[in-house]
Coordinates of C-alpha atoms in Angstrom, one line a residue:
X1 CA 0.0 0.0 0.0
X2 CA 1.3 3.7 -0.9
X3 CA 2.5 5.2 2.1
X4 CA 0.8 8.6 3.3
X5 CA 4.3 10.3 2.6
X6 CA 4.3 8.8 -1.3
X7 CA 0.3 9.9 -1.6
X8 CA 1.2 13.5 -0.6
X9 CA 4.0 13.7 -2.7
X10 CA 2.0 12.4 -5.9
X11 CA -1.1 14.9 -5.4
X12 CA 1.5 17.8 -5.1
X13 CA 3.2 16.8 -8.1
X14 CA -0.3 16.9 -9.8
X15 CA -0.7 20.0 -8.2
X16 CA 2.3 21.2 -9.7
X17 CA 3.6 22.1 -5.9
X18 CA 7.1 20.0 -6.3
X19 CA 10.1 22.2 -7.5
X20 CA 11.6 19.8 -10.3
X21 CA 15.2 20.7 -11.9
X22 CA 14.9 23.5 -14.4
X23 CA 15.3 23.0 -18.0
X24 CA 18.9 23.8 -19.2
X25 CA 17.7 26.2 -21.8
X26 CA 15.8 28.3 -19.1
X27 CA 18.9 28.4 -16.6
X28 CA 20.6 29.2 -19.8
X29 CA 18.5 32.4 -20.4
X30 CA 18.7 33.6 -16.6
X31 CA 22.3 33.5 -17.3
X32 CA 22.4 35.4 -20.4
X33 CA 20.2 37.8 -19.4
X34 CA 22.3 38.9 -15.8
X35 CA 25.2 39.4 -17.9
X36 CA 23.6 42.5 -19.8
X37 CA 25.6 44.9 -19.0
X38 CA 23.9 48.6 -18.2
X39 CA 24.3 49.9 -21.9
X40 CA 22.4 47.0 -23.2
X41 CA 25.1 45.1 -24.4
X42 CA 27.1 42.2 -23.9
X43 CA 30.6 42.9 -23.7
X44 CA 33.4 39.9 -23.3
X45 CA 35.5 39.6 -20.0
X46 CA 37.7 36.8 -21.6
X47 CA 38.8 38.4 -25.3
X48 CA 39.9 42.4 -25.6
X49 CA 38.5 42.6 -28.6
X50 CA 35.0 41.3 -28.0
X51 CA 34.6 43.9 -24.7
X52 CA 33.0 46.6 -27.7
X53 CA 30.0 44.3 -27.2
X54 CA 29.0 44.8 -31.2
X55 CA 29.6 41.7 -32.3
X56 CA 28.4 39.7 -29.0
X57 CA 25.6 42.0 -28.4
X58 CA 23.3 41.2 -31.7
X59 CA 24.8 36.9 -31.2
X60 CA 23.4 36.6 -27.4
X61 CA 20.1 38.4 -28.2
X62 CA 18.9 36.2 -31.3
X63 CA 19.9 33.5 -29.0
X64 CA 17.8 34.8 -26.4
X65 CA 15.1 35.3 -28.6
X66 CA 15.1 32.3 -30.0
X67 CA 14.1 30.5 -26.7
X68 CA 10.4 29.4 -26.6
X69 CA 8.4 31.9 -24.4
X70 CA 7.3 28.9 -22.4
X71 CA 10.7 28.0 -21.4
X72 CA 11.6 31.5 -20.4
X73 CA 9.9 35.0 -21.8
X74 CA 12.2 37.6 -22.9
X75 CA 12.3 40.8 -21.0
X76 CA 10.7 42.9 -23.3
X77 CA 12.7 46.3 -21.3
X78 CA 15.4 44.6 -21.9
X79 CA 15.3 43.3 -24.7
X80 CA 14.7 47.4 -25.9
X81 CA 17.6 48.2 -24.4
X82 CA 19.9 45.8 -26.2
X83 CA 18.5 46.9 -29.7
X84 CA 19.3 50.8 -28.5
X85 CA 23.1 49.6 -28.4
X86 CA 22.9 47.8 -31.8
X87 CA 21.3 51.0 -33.0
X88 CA 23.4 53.6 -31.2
X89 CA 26.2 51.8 -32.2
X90 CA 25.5 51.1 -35.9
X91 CA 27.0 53.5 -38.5
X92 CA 25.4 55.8 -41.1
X93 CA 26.1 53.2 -43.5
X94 CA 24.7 50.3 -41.6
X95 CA 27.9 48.4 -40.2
X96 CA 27.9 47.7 -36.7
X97 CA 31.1 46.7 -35.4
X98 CA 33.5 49.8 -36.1
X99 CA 32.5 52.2 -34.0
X100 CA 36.2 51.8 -33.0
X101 CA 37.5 52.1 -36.3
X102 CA 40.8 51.3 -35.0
X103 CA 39.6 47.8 -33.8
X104 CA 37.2 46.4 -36.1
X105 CA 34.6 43.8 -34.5
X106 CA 34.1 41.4 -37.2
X107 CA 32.1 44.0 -39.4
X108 CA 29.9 41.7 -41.7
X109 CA 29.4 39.0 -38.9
X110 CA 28.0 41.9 -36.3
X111 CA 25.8 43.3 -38.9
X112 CA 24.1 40.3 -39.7
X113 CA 23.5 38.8 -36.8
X114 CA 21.9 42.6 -35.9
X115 CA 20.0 41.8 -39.1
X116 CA 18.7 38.4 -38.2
X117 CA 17.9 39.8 -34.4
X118 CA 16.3 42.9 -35.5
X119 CA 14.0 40.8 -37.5
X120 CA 13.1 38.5 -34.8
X121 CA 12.4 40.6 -32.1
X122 CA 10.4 43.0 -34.7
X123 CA 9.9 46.0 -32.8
X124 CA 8.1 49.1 -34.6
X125 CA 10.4 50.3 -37.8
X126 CA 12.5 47.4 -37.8
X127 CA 12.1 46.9 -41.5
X128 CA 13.4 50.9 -41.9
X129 CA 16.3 50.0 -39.6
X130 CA 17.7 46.7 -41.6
X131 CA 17.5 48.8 -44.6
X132 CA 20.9 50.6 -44.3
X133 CA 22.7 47.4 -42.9
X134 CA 21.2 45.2 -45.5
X135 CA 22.6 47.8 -48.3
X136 CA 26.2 47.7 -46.3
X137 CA 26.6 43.8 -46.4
X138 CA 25.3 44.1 -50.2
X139 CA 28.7 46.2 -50.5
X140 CA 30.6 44.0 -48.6
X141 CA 30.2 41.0 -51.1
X142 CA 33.3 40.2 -53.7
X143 CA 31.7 40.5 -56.9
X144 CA 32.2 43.0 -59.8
X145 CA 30.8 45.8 -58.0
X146 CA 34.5 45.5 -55.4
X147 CA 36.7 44.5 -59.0
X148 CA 36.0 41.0 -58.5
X149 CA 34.6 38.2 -61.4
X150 CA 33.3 34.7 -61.0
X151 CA 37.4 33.3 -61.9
X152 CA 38.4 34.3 -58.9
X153 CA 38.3 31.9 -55.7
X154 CA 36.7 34.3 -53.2
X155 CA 33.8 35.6 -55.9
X156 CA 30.4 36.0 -54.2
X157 CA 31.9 35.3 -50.2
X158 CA 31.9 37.9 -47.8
X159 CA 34.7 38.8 -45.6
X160 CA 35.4 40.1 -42.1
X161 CA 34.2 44.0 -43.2
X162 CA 35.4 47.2 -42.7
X163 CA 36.5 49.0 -46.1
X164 CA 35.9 47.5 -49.4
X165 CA 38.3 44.8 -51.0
X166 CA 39.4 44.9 -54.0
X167 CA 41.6 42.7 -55.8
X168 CA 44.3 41.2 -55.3
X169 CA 43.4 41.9 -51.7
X170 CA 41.0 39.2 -50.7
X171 CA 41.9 39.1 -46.5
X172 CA 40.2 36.9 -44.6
X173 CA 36.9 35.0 -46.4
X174 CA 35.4 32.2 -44.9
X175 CA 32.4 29.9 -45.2
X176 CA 31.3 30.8 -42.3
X177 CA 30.8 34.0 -42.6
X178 CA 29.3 34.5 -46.0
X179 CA 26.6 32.1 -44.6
X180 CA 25.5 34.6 -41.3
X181 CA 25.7 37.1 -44.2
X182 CA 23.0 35.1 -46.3
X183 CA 21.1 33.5 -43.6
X184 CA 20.4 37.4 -42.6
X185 CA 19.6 38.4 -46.0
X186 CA 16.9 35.9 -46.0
X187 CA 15.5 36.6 -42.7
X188 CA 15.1 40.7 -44.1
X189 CA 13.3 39.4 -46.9
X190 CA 15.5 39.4 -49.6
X191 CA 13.6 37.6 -52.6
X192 CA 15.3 34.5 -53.2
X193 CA 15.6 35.4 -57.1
X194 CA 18.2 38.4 -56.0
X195 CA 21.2 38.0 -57.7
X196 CA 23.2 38.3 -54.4
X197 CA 22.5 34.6 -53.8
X198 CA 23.6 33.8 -57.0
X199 CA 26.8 35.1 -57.1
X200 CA 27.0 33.6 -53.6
X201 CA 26.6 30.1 -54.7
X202 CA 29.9 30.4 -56.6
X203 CA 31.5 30.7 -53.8
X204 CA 29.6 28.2 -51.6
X205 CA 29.6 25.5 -54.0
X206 CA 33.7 26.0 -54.5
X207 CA 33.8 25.3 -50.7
X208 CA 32.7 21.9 -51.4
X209 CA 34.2 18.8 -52.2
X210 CA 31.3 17.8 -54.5
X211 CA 31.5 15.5 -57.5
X212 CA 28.6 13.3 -58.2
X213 CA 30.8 10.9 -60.7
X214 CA 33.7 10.8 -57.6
X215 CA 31.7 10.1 -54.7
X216 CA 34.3 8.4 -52.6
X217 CA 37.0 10.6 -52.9
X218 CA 34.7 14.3 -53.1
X219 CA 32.8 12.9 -50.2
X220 CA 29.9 16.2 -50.6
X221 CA 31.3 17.7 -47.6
X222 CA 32.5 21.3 -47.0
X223 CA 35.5 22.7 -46.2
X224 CA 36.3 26.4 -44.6
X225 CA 37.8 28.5 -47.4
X226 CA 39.2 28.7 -50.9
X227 CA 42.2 31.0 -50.1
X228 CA 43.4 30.9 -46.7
X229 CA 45.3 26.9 -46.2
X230 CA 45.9 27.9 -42.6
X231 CA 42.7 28.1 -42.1
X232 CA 41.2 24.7 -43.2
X233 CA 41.2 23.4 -39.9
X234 CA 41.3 19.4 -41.1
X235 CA 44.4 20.1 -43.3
X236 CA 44.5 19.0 -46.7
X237 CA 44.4 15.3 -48.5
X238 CA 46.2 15.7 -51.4
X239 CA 44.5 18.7 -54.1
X240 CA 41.6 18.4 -51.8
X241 CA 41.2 20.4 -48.4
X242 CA 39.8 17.9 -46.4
X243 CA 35.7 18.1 -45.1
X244 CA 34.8 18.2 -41.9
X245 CA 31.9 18.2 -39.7
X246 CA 31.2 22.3 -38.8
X247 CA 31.4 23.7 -42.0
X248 CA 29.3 20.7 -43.5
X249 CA 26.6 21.5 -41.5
X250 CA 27.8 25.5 -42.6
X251 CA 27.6 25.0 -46.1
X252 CA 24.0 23.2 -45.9
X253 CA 22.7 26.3 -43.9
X254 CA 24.4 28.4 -46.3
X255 CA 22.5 26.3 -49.4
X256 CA 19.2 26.6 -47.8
X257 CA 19.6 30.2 -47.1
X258 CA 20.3 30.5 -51.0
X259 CA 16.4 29.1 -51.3
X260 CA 18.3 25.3 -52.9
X261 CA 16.2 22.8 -52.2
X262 CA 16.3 20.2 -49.1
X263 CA 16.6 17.6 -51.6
X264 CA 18.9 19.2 -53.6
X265 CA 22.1 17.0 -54.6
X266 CA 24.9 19.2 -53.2
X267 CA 22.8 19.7 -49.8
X268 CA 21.7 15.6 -50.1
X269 CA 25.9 14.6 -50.2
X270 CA 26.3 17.0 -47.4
X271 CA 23.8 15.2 -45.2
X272 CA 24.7 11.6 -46.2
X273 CA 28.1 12.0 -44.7
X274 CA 27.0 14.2 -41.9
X275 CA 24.8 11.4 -40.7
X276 CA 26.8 8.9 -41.2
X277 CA 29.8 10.6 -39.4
X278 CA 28.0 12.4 -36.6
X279 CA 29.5 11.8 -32.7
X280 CA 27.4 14.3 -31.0
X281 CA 29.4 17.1 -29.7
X282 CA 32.6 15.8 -31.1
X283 CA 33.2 17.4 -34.9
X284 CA 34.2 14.9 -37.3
X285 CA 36.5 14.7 -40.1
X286 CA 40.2 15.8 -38.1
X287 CA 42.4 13.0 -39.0
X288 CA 46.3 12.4 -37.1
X289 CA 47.2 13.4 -33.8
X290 CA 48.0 16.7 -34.6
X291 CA 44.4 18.1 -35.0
X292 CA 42.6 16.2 -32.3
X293 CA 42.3 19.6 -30.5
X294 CA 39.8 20.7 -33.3
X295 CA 36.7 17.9 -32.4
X296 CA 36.7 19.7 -28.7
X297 CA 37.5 23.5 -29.5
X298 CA 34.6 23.4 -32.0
X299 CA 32.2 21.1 -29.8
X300 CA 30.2 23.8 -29.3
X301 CA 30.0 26.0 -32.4
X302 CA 29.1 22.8 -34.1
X303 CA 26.3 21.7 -32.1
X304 CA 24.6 24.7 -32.7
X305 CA 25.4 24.0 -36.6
X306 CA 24.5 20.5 -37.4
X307 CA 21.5 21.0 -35.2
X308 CA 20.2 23.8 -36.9
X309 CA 21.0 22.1 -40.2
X310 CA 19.3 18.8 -38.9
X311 CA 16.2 20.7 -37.8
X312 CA 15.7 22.1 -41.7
X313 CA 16.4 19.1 -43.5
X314 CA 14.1 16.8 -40.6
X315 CA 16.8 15.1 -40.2
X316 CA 16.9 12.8 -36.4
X317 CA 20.3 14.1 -34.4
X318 CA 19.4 11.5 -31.5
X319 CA 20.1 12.6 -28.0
X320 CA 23.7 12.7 -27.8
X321 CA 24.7 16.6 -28.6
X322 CA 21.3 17.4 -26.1
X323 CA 22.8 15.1 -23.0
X324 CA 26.6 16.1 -24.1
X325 CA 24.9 20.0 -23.4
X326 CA 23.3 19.0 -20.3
X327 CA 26.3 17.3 -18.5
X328 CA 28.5 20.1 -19.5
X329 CA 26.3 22.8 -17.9
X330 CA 28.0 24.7 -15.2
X331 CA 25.9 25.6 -12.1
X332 CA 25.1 28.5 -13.1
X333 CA 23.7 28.0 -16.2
X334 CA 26.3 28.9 -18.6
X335 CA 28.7 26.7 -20.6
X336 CA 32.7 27.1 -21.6
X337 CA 34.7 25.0 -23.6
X338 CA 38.2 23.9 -21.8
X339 CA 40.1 24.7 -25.5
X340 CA 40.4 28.2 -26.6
X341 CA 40.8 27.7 -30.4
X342 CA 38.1 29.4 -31.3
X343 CA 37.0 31.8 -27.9
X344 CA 34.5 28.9 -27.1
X345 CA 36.2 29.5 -24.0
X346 CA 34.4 32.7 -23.3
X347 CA 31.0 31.8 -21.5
X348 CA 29.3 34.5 -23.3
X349 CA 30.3 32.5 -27.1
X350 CA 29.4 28.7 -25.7
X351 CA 26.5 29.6 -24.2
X352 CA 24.7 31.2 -26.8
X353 CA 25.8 28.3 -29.1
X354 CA 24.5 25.6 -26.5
X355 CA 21.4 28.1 -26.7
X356 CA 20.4 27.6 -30.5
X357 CA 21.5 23.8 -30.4
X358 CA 19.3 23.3 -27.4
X359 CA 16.4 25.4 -29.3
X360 CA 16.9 23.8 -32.9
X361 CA 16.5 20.1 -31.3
X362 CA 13.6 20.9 -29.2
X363 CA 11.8 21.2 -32.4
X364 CA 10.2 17.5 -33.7
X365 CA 11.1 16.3 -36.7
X366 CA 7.5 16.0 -38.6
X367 CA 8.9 14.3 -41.8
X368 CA 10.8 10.9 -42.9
X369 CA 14.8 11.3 -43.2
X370 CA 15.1 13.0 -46.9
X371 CA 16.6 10.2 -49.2

């Protein structure tokens, strides 16, 4: 027979009266949300050049604003007050991240993620407000407009930002990058028939070891740039830089944001080898002891990634990267990576990653794996 104890404790359970553990993405969001800082920003303790808050400010508050109001409701005074500091800080010409011209804050990845934010929290004139910062990452693109034609590796990417390049100055162009840039040209509502995708796709598709007659050794996969061999993370294998698992799941966001099809052949390769290789948090494709940093230092920048890219193409992820995110959480509610390849060591940057990972796989997958 229950005991008295174990019938109490059932009818306040029913009752909703027992505290149970909170959900990660809500301790998450408290977090986030006591680190504003009194200007409305977020501003980095860890990295010197983060403290500006301009590219951190517009990253954390799509994350925030991402999180189902059920699991925990945006302060909507606060929430004003970190869109005044992406506005007071945004330039005449729409770039945020130079108000210290002198030490740029990743340019083109500030302004869209201000972009993408602005559009999600769509406060009154936020479609006036994009305008200028929408025409500013148009400028920003290498195409003919900056010098540049479709024979030349970095045609249609997008770059850190700052002044326009022009050739033979290409600095640095990633994958990465140009697909924050398209993703927030989408979320504005740029038609996807606007040649700025386009010209994009040159440059994503050239990231991609894609060959449908060579499917062994151009394994569909994506790899981080087609200038910069330092930057390739996985190396090289042979005339190929080698895939791996981040920018995969990159280049498929980058695809879809470029309105090609979920069943499109480039974005189908992609996926085949992302599911077959996924290990949760760990990113795949680093092969020899010399880059077995890279599957950590990217752990979370990649779960946010391949879940987001998982969610679009309703594709299962299973529980791993979900538990992995759990166990890792720190007390009080934040996450850091131990490696500091790529500032996941700042709780500010692994937090909001952990955010949209947690987000993107709360969503049910309503469709059969694509074939």
């Amino acid at each position: 027979m229950m005991s008295r104890y174990c019938v109490t404790l059932l009818l306040l359970a029913q009752a909703g009266c027992v505290r149970t553990e909170r959900a990660p993405l809500a301790r998450a969001a408290e977090y986030l949300w006591s680190q504003q800082a009194d200007d409305g920003g977020w501003h980095s303790h860890t990295y010197g050049l983060l403290r500006s808050g301009q590219s951190l400010t517009p990253f954390v508050l799509e994350a925030l604003l991402e999180i189902p109001k059920e699991v925990h409701s945006a302060p909507p005074a606060k929430v004003d007050r970190a869109l005044a500091f992406i506005r007071d800080h945004a330039q005449a010409d729409g770039a945020l991240g130079l108000a210290d011209p002198s030490i740029p804050d990743y340019p083109n990845y500030s302004t869209a993620l201000a972009v993408s934010a602005l559009c999600r929290a769509r406060r009154r004139g936020w479609e006036r407000q994009v305008q200028p910062m929408i025409a500013y990452l148009r400028a920003q693109q290498f195409t003919e407009q900056n010098g540049w034609h479709p024979a030349d590796p970095v045609y249609g990417a997008w770059g850190m930002g700052g002044g326009r390049r022009t050739p033979p100055d290409t600095g640095h162009v990633d994958l990465s990058m140009s697909r924050y840039v398209l993703e927030a040209l989408r979320d504005a509502g740029v038609p996807a028939s606007d040649r700025v995708f386009e010209q994009a796709l040159v440059f994503v598709e050239r990231c991609q070891n894609f060959d449908p007659k060579q499917p062994v050794e151009a394994d569909g996969c994506f790899f981080f740039s087609t200038t910069e061999f330092d930057t390739n993370k996985a190396s090289h294998a042979g005339a190929r830089f080698r895939s791996y698992g981040s920018t995969t799941a990159d280049g498929i966001l980058a695809l879809l944001a470029a309105s090609r099809p979920a069943d499109d052949p480039r974005i189908s390769a992609a996926r085949r080898w992302l599911t077959a290789h996924q290990r949760d948090m760990q990113v795949s494709g680093f092969i020899g002891a010399a880059y077995q940093r890279w599957p950590r230092g990217l752990s979370f920048y990649y779960s946010s990634a391949i879940a987001q890219a998982f969610r679009s193409l309703r594709v299962e992820t299973g529980s791993g990267i979900a538990d992995g995110l759990k166990a890792a959480q720190r007390p009080d509610g934040s996450w850091a990576n131990p490696e500091n390849l790529v500032k996941e060591d700042d709780p500010l940057i692994a937090t909001g990653f952990a955010v949209r990972a947690l987000v993107a796989l709360r969503e049910p997958v309503r469709a059969s794996t694509p074939k």
